[in-house]
Amino acid sequence: MDKLAVRSVLEHIAAFLELKGESAARVRVYQDAARRELEVTGRSSTLDELREQIPPGLAEMLRISGLGVAKVRQIHERLNIDSLTELEDAAADGRLAALPRFGRKTAENVRKGIAALRQASAFRLLHHALDEAQGIAQALAALEGVRRVEIAGSVRRRLELIRDLDLVVVHAGDGMRESLIERLDDAPGVIELAGKDGSVTLRFVSGAVAQIFLSTEADAGLSLVRATGSAEHIAQLQARLSGGGPWPDEESVYRAAGLPWIPPELREGMGEIEAAAAGRLPRLLEQRDLRGLLHCHTNYSDGTTTVAEWADACRADGYEWLGITDHSETSAYSGGLRAADVTRQHAEIDAANRRRSDFRVLKGVEADILADGSLDYGSAVLDQFDFVIASIHTRFGMTETAMTERVLRALDDPHTTILGHPTGRLLLAREPFAIGRSR
Ligand SMILES: [Zn+2]
């Protein structure tokens, strides 16, 4: 069990005990015992028992930012509420605001917190989901009777945001199926197992939920195709499929549909079946197609790596060049480069280039687009760079007209080579700013 999962279990135990009114000393005793049990068995009987005693809605309420144990207890005891939906109603109709130490502002924050929680618990970023899926695959692969585990679903399609984890578990044969389902329940970190027919849903202590497709070797290809594609892709493929298998690999499935193998990243039901049938599938970009990196921060601003370390690491990974782009002076929040630092950094880059004849470091900068659309530093300093990324880091709330004007003005500056993060969006954290229609 990884450190993150252990911490999550211990935090849940503490919160549940506090909800029951246990003292801090008692909480520590329970946590110590739970830590030992987790190390040995990968589960916690304390948490299992607490989950039976505490309404699941109260546990969810604890995850709303700004609602600690004391407030959740108060809500439960005074308003007799134990679900997010009831809490949402109470926040809307004034009951929550009327509680001592709450008020209108807190009620409004709770309402927003519930919305954010629903959004965040439904989706996570690809790299987080990939870590989770790999952890689960490893745990399942260790079970007796399992030959191999393949990560499928939207993680394999590499969507930016992931809601569901899907895995195909290939086992030794039909006789194995029932006993394997029993064993899934014992996999490390599993707290709940549901649906025992076509697929099995596993819920983990970490909060992850995974759909598991059980398959024999003879059908592994078909299972993987079904567990990977979007519903549209599967439906379109199914309509072309003829023959009754066996389908040991994905190629055999696509061949039976009269198609070449389609890369998972394209299996969205957005024209890829027609393209494959017509022999017009695009060649996808691969890691090895990338020749260099152009947006890299060093220890001169908010990065932790030196110019030389960047160069060595990039060269070791097979890249041919690297563009250093620290934040500009106005970005005080990230320790932006002062004009004097620019000279110092450029000397460092020149030295790095002299040491390596097979690798080139370019002098770049991420210059702030100021509120009026002009670039930080001004011409004299900007002229010293090989290239300039122009980015917005402040005043996200401008009107659409003003924001569009601001960005267009920055693009008109002859120093601008690249527009950085063009909408300011941070997936799951910040909405894009308004930009686009007209000047
Ligand atoms: Zn930036």
Coordinates of C-alpha atoms and ligand atoms in Angstrom, one line a residue:
M1 CA 0.0 0.0 0.0
D2 CA 1.5 3.4 -1.0
K3 CA 2.1 6.3 1.4
L4 CA -0.7 8.3 0.0
A5 CA -3.3 5.6 0.5
V6 CA -2.1 5.0 4.1
R7 CA -2.3 8.7 4.9
S8 CA -5.8 8.8 3.4
V9 CA -6.9 5.9 5.6
L10 CA -5.4 7.5 8.8
E11 CA -7.1 10.8 8.0
H12 CA -10.4 9.1 7.5
I13 CA -10.1 7.3 10.8
A14 CA -9.2 10.6 12.6
A15 CA -12.1 12.5 11.1
F16 CA -14.7 9.7 11.8
L17 CA -13.5 9.4 15.4
E18 CA -13.7 13.1 15.9
L19 CA -17.2 13.1 14.4
K20 CA -18.1 10.6 17.1
G21 CA -16.6 12.9 19.7
E22 CA -13.5 11.0 20.6
S23 CA -10.5 12.9 22.1
A24 CA -7.3 13.6 20.3
A25 CA -5.4 11.1 22.5
R26 CA -7.8 8.3 21.6
V27 CA -7.5 9.2 17.9
R28 CA -3.7 8.8 18.1
V29 CA -4.1 5.4 19.7
Y30 CA -6.5 4.2 17.0
Q31 CA -4.2 5.6 14.3
D32 CA -1.1 3.8 15.6
A33 CA -2.9 0.5 15.7
A34 CA -4.3 1.1 12.2
R35 CA -0.9 1.9 10.8
R36 CA 0.4 -1.4 12.1
E37 CA -2.5 -3.3 10.6
L38 CA -2.1 -1.5 7.2
E39 CA 1.5 -2.5 7.0
V40 CA 0.8 -6.2 7.6
T41 CA -2.5 -6.7 5.8
G42 CA -3.1 -3.6 3.6
R43 CA -6.5 -3.0 5.2
S44 CA -7.9 -1.4 8.3
S45 CA -10.6 -3.1 10.3
T46 CA -11.0 0.1 12.3
L47 CA -11.9 2.0 9.2
D48 CA -14.3 -0.7 8.0
E49 CA -16.1 -0.6 11.4
L50 CA -16.2 3.2 11.4
R51 CA -17.6 3.3 7.9
E52 CA -20.5 1.1 9.1
Q53 CA -21.2 3.5 11.9
I54 CA -20.9 6.9 10.2
P55 CA -23.4 7.9 7.5
P56 CA -21.5 8.2 4.2
G57 CA -22.9 11.7 3.6
L58 CA -21.1 13.0 6.7
A59 CA -17.8 11.7 5.4
E60 CA -18.4 13.5 2.1
M61 CA -19.2 16.7 4.0
L62 CA -15.8 16.6 5.6
R63 CA -14.3 17.0 2.1
I64 CA -16.0 20.4 1.6
S65 CA -13.3 23.1 2.0
G66 CA -14.1 25.2 5.1
L67 CA -16.2 22.6 6.8
G68 CA -14.3 21.0 9.6
V69 CA -15.4 18.2 12.0
A70 CA -17.0 20.7 14.4
K71 CA -19.2 22.3 11.8
V72 CA -20.2 18.9 10.2
R73 CA -21.2 17.7 13.7
Q74 CA -23.2 20.8 14.3
I75 CA -25.0 20.4 10.9
H76 CA -25.8 16.8 11.7
E77 CA -27.0 17.4 15.2
R78 CA -29.0 20.6 14.7
L79 CA -30.4 20.1 11.2
N80 CA -30.5 16.3 11.2
I81 CA -28.7 16.3 7.8
D82 CA -26.5 13.4 6.6
S83 CA -26.2 13.8 2.9
L84 CA -24.8 16.3 0.4
T85 CA -28.1 16.8 -1.3
E86 CA -29.9 17.7 2.0
L87 CA -27.0 20.0 2.9
E88 CA -27.4 21.7 -0.5
D89 CA -31.1 22.3 0.2
A90 CA -30.3 23.7 3.7
A91 CA -27.7 26.1 2.2
A92 CA -30.3 27.3 -0.4
D93 CA -33.3 27.8 1.9
G94 CA -31.5 29.6 4.7
R95 CA -31.5 26.9 7.4
L96 CA -27.7 26.6 7.2
A97 CA -27.1 30.4 7.4
A98 CA -29.3 30.5 10.5
L99 CA -27.0 28.1 12.5
P100 CA -24.8 29.7 15.2
R101 CA -21.3 30.7 13.7
F102 CA -22.5 30.1 10.1
G103 CA -24.2 33.0 8.4
R104 CA -25.0 33.8 4.7
K105 CA -21.4 33.9 3.5
T106 CA -20.5 30.4 5.0
A107 CA -23.7 29.0 3.5
E108 CA -22.8 30.3 0.1
N109 CA -19.2 28.9 0.4
V110 CA -20.7 25.5 1.3
R111 CA -22.9 25.6 -1.8
K112 CA -19.8 26.4 -3.9
G113 CA -17.8 23.7 -2.1
I114 CA -20.4 21.1 -2.9
A115 CA -20.3 22.0 -6.6
A116 CA -16.5 21.9 -6.6
L117 CA -16.5 18.6 -4.7
R118 CA -18.8 17.0 -7.3
Q119 CA -16.6 18.2 -10.1
A120 CA -13.3 17.1 -8.5
S121 CA -14.5 13.8 -7.3
A122 CA -15.9 12.9 -10.7
F123 CA -12.8 13.8 -12.7
R124 CA -9.0 13.7 -12.2
L125 CA -6.0 14.6 -14.3
L126 CA -4.6 11.9 -16.6
H127 CA -1.2 11.6 -14.8
H128 CA -3.0 11.1 -11.5
A129 CA -5.4 8.6 -13.0
L130 CA -2.5 6.8 -14.7
D131 CA -0.6 6.4 -11.4
E132 CA -3.8 5.0 -9.8
A133 CA -4.4 2.6 -12.6
Q134 CA -0.8 1.3 -12.5
G135 CA -1.1 0.8 -8.8
I136 CA -4.3 -1.2 -9.2
A137 CA -2.9 -3.2 -12.1
Q138 CA 0.1 -4.2 -10.0
A139 CA -2.1 -5.2 -7.1
L140 CA -4.4 -7.3 -9.4
A141 CA -1.4 -8.9 -11.3
A142 CA -0.2 -10.3 -8.0
L143 CA -3.4 -12.3 -7.5
E144 CA -3.2 -16.1 -8.0
G145 CA -4.7 -17.2 -11.4
V146 CA -4.1 -13.8 -13.1
R147 CA -1.9 -14.0 -16.2
R148 CA -1.7 -10.3 -16.9
V149 CA -3.5 -7.0 -16.4
E150 CA -4.0 -4.4 -19.1
I151 CA -5.0 -0.7 -18.4
A152 CA -7.8 0.2 -20.8
G153 CA -10.6 2.8 -20.9
S154 CA -10.1 6.6 -21.2
V155 CA -6.7 6.3 -19.5
R156 CA -5.4 4.2 -22.4
R157 CA -7.1 6.7 -24.8
R158 CA -5.1 9.4 -23.0
L159 CA -8.0 11.8 -22.3
E160 CA -6.9 14.8 -20.3
L161 CA -9.6 14.3 -17.7
I162 CA -10.5 10.8 -16.4
R163 CA -13.6 9.8 -14.5
D164 CA -13.5 6.0 -14.8
L165 CA -10.6 3.5 -14.5
D166 CA -11.0 0.4 -16.7
L167 CA -8.7 -2.7 -16.5
V168 CA -8.7 -6.0 -18.3
V169 CA -7.6 -9.0 -16.2
V170 CA -6.6 -12.0 -18.3
H171 CA -6.9 -15.3 -16.4
A172 CA -6.1 -18.9 -17.1
G173 CA -9.5 -20.2 -18.2
D174 CA -13.3 -20.3 -17.8
G175 CA -13.0 -22.4 -14.6
M176 CA -11.0 -19.6 -13.0
R177 CA -13.6 -16.9 -13.3
E178 CA -15.7 -17.4 -10.1
S179 CA -12.8 -18.1 -7.8
L180 CA -10.9 -15.1 -9.3
I181 CA -13.9 -12.8 -8.5
E182 CA -13.7 -14.0 -4.9
R183 CA -10.0 -13.2 -4.8
L184 CA -10.5 -9.6 -6.3
D185 CA -12.1 -8.8 -3.0
D186 CA -8.8 -9.6 -1.2
A187 CA -6.6 -7.5 -3.4
P188 CA -4.7 -4.8 -1.4
G189 CA -6.7 -1.7 -0.7
V190 CA -10.1 -3.0 -2.0
I191 CA -13.0 -2.0 0.3
E192 CA -16.0 -2.8 -1.9
L193 CA -16.8 -5.2 -4.8
A194 CA -20.0 -5.0 -6.8
G195 CA -21.6 -6.5 -9.9
K196 CA -20.4 -10.1 -10.5
D197 CA -21.5 -10.7 -14.2
G198 CA -20.0 -8.9 -17.2
S199 CA -17.6 -6.8 -15.2
V200 CA -16.8 -6.1 -11.6
T201 CA -16.6 -2.7 -9.9
L202 CA -13.9 -2.3 -7.3
R203 CA -13.7 0.5 -4.8
F204 CA -10.4 1.2 -3.2
V205 CA -9.4 2.9 0.1
S206 CA -7.8 5.7 -1.9
G207 CA -11.2 6.6 -3.3
A208 CA -10.4 5.1 -6.7
V209 CA -13.2 3.1 -8.4
A210 CA -12.2 0.7 -11.1
Q211 CA -14.2 -1.4 -13.6
I212 CA -12.6 -4.8 -14.1
F213 CA -13.2 -6.9 -17.2
L214 CA -12.3 -10.6 -16.8
S215 CA -11.1 -12.3 -19.9
T216 CA -9.5 -15.6 -21.1
E217 CA -6.5 -15.5 -23.4
A218 CA -8.7 -16.5 -26.4
D219 CA -10.9 -13.4 -25.9
A220 CA -8.3 -11.0 -24.6
G221 CA -8.2 -8.9 -27.8
L222 CA -12.0 -8.4 -27.9
S223 CA -12.1 -7.6 -24.1
L224 CA -9.4 -5.0 -24.5
V225 CA -11.1 -3.4 -27.5
R226 CA -14.4 -3.2 -25.6
A227 CA -12.8 -1.9 -22.4
T228 CA -10.9 0.8 -24.3
G229 CA -13.0 2.5 -26.9
S230 CA -15.7 5.1 -26.3
A231 CA -19.3 3.9 -26.6
E232 CA -19.6 5.4 -30.1
H233 CA -16.4 3.7 -31.3
I234 CA -17.5 0.3 -29.9
A235 CA -21.0 0.6 -31.5
Q236 CA -19.5 1.5 -35.0
L237 CA -17.0 -1.3 -34.8
Q238 CA -19.6 -3.8 -33.7
A239 CA -21.7 -3.0 -36.7
R240 CA -18.9 -4.1 -39.0
L241 CA -17.7 -7.1 -37.0
S242 CA -18.3 -10.6 -38.5
G243 CA -17.1 -14.1 -37.4
G244 CA -17.0 -15.6 -34.0
G245 CA -13.4 -15.3 -32.9
P246 CA -11.2 -16.3 -31.3
W247 CA -9.9 -12.8 -30.6
P248 CA -6.6 -13.2 -28.9
D249 CA -5.3 -9.7 -29.8
E250 CA -6.8 -6.4 -30.9
E251 CA -5.5 -6.8 -34.5
S252 CA -7.7 -9.9 -35.0
V253 CA -10.8 -7.9 -33.9
Y254 CA -10.1 -5.0 -36.3
R255 CA -9.2 -7.4 -39.1
A256 CA -12.6 -9.1 -38.7
A257 CA -14.2 -5.7 -39.1
G258 CA -12.2 -5.2 -42.3
L259 CA -9.9 -2.5 -40.7
P260 CA -6.3 -2.0 -39.7
W261 CA -5.5 -1.7 -36.0
I262 CA -6.6 1.8 -34.7
P263 CA -4.5 3.5 -32.1
P264 CA -6.3 3.8 -28.7
E265 CA -5.9 7.6 -28.8
L266 CA -8.2 7.8 -31.8
R267 CA -11.0 5.5 -30.6
E268 CA -13.6 8.1 -29.9
G269 CA -16.1 7.4 -32.6
M270 CA -15.3 10.7 -34.3
G271 CA -14.6 9.5 -37.9
E272 CA -11.6 7.1 -37.2
I273 CA -13.5 4.0 -38.4
E274 CA -14.2 5.6 -41.8
A275 CA -10.6 6.9 -42.0
A276 CA -9.3 3.4 -41.2
A277 CA -11.6 1.8 -43.8
A278 CA -10.3 4.3 -46.4
G279 CA -6.7 3.7 -45.4
R280 CA -6.5 7.4 -44.2
L281 CA -5.5 6.9 -40.5
P282 CA -3.1 9.7 -39.5
R283 CA 0.3 8.8 -38.1
L284 CA 0.2 10.0 -34.5
L285 CA 3.1 12.0 -33.0
E286 CA 5.2 9.9 -30.7
Q287 CA 7.6 10.9 -28.0
R288 CA 10.5 10.2 -30.4
D289 CA 9.1 12.9 -32.8
L290 CA 9.8 15.6 -30.2
R291 CA 13.2 17.3 -30.9
G292 CA 13.3 19.7 -28.0
L293 CA 11.4 21.7 -25.3
L294 CA 10.6 25.4 -25.4
H295 CA 8.9 26.3 -22.1
C296 CA 11.4 25.6 -19.3
H297 CA 11.8 27.5 -16.0
T298 CA 15.1 27.3 -14.1
N299 CA 16.2 28.3 -10.6
Y300 CA 16.4 31.9 -11.9
S301 CA 12.6 32.1 -11.4
D302 CA 10.2 29.5 -10.0
G303 CA 12.0 26.4 -11.3
T304 CA 14.4 24.3 -9.2
T305 CA 16.8 23.1 -11.9
T306 CA 19.9 24.9 -13.2
V307 CA 20.6 25.6 -16.9
A308 CA 23.3 23.0 -17.0
E309 CA 21.1 20.4 -15.3
W310 CA 18.3 21.1 -17.8
A311 CA 20.7 20.6 -20.7
D312 CA 22.2 17.4 -19.4
A313 CA 18.7 15.9 -18.7
C314 CA 17.3 16.8 -22.1
R315 CA 20.4 15.5 -24.0
A316 CA 20.2 12.2 -22.0
D317 CA 16.6 11.9 -23.1
G318 CA 17.5 12.2 -26.7
Y319 CA 16.4 15.8 -27.3
E320 CA 18.5 18.1 -29.6
W321 CA 17.8 21.5 -28.2
L322 CA 16.2 23.3 -25.3
G323 CA 14.7 26.7 -24.8
I324 CA 15.1 28.3 -21.4
T325 CA 12.2 30.6 -20.6
D326 CA 12.1 32.0 -17.1
H327 CA 9.4 34.4 -15.9
S328 CA 10.0 38.1 -16.6
E329 CA 10.5 40.9 -14.1
T330 CA 6.8 41.8 -13.5
S331 CA 6.1 38.3 -12.3
A332 CA 7.2 39.1 -8.8
Y333 CA 5.0 36.2 -7.6
S334 CA 7.4 33.7 -9.2
G335 CA 10.7 35.6 -8.7
G336 CA 10.9 36.8 -12.3
L337 CA 14.2 37.6 -13.9
R338 CA 15.5 41.2 -13.3
A339 CA 17.2 42.8 -16.3
A340 CA 20.6 42.3 -14.6
D341 CA 19.9 38.5 -14.2
V342 CA 19.3 38.2 -17.9
T343 CA 23.0 39.0 -18.6
R344 CA 24.1 36.5 -16.0
Q345 CA 21.8 33.8 -17.3
H346 CA 22.9 34.4 -20.9
A347 CA 26.6 33.9 -19.9
E348 CA 25.6 30.6 -18.3
I349 CA 23.8 29.5 -21.4
D350 CA 26.8 30.5 -23.6
A351 CA 29.0 28.4 -21.3
A352 CA 26.6 25.4 -21.5
N353 CA 26.7 25.6 -25.3
R354 CA 30.5 25.8 -25.5
R355 CA 30.6 22.5 -23.4
R356 CA 28.3 20.6 -25.7
S357 CA 28.7 20.6 -29.5
D358 CA 25.8 18.2 -30.1
F359 CA 23.2 20.1 -28.1
R360 CA 21.9 23.7 -28.3
V361 CA 20.4 25.8 -25.5
L362 CA 18.3 28.7 -26.7
K363 CA 17.9 32.0 -24.9
G364 CA 14.2 32.5 -24.3
V365 CA 11.9 34.2 -21.8
E366 CA 8.3 34.0 -20.7
A367 CA 7.4 37.7 -20.8
D368 CA 4.3 38.9 -19.0
I369 CA 1.6 40.5 -21.2
L370 CA 0.8 43.6 -19.1
A371 CA -2.8 44.9 -18.7
D372 CA -2.5 47.2 -21.8
G373 CA -1.1 44.4 -24.0
S374 CA 2.5 45.6 -24.0
L375 CA 5.3 43.1 -23.1
D376 CA 7.3 43.2 -19.9
Y377 CA 10.9 44.5 -20.2
G378 CA 10.5 46.6 -23.3
S379 CA 12.5 46.4 -26.6
A380 CA 16.1 46.9 -25.4
V381 CA 16.0 43.8 -23.1
L382 CA 13.7 41.7 -25.4
D383 CA 16.1 42.2 -28.3
Q384 CA 18.7 40.0 -26.4
F385 CA 16.6 36.8 -26.6
D386 CA 16.4 34.2 -29.3
F387 CA 12.7 33.9 -28.8
V388 CA 9.9 35.3 -26.5
I389 CA 6.9 33.5 -25.1
A390 CA 4.2 36.1 -24.3
S391 CA 1.8 35.0 -21.4
I392 CA -1.0 36.4 -19.3
H393 CA -0.5 35.8 -15.5
T394 CA -2.5 38.6 -14.0
R395 CA -5.9 40.4 -14.4
F396 CA -7.8 37.3 -15.6
G397 CA -11.1 38.9 -15.0
M398 CA -11.0 41.5 -17.8
T399 CA -14.0 41.7 -20.2
E400 CA -13.9 39.6 -23.4
T401 CA -13.4 42.7 -25.5
A402 CA -10.6 44.1 -23.4
M403 CA -8.9 40.7 -23.0
T404 CA -9.0 40.1 -26.8
E405 CA -7.6 43.6 -27.4
R406 CA -4.8 42.9 -24.9
V407 CA -3.7 39.6 -26.4
L408 CA -3.9 40.9 -30.0
R409 CA -1.7 43.8 -29.1
A410 CA 0.9 41.4 -27.6
L411 CA 0.8 39.3 -30.8
D412 CA 1.4 42.4 -32.9
D413 CA 4.7 43.0 -31.0
P414 CA 7.4 41.7 -33.3
H415 CA 9.3 40.2 -30.3
T416 CA 6.5 37.7 -29.7
T417 CA 7.4 34.2 -31.0
I418 CA 4.9 32.1 -29.0
L419 CA 1.6 32.8 -27.2
G420 CA 1.9 31.0 -23.8
H421 CA -1.1 29.1 -22.3
P422 CA -3.6 31.0 -24.6
T423 CA -6.7 30.8 -22.4
G424 CA -5.2 30.7 -18.9
R425 CA -7.2 27.6 -18.2
L426 CA -6.0 25.2 -15.5
L427 CA -7.8 21.9 -15.8
L428 CA -10.1 21.2 -12.8
A429 CA -8.7 24.4 -11.1
R430 CA -9.4 27.5 -13.1
E431 CA -11.8 28.3 -15.9
P432 CA -10.4 29.9 -19.1
F433 CA -10.6 33.7 -19.3
A434 CA -13.0 35.3 -21.7
I435 CA -11.3 35.9 -25.0
G436 CA -12.1 35.5 -28.7
R437 CA -14.9 37.1 -30.6
S438 CA -14.1 40.7 -31.6
R439 CA -11.8 43.6 -31.1
Ligands
ZN1 ZN 3.2 31.0 -17.6

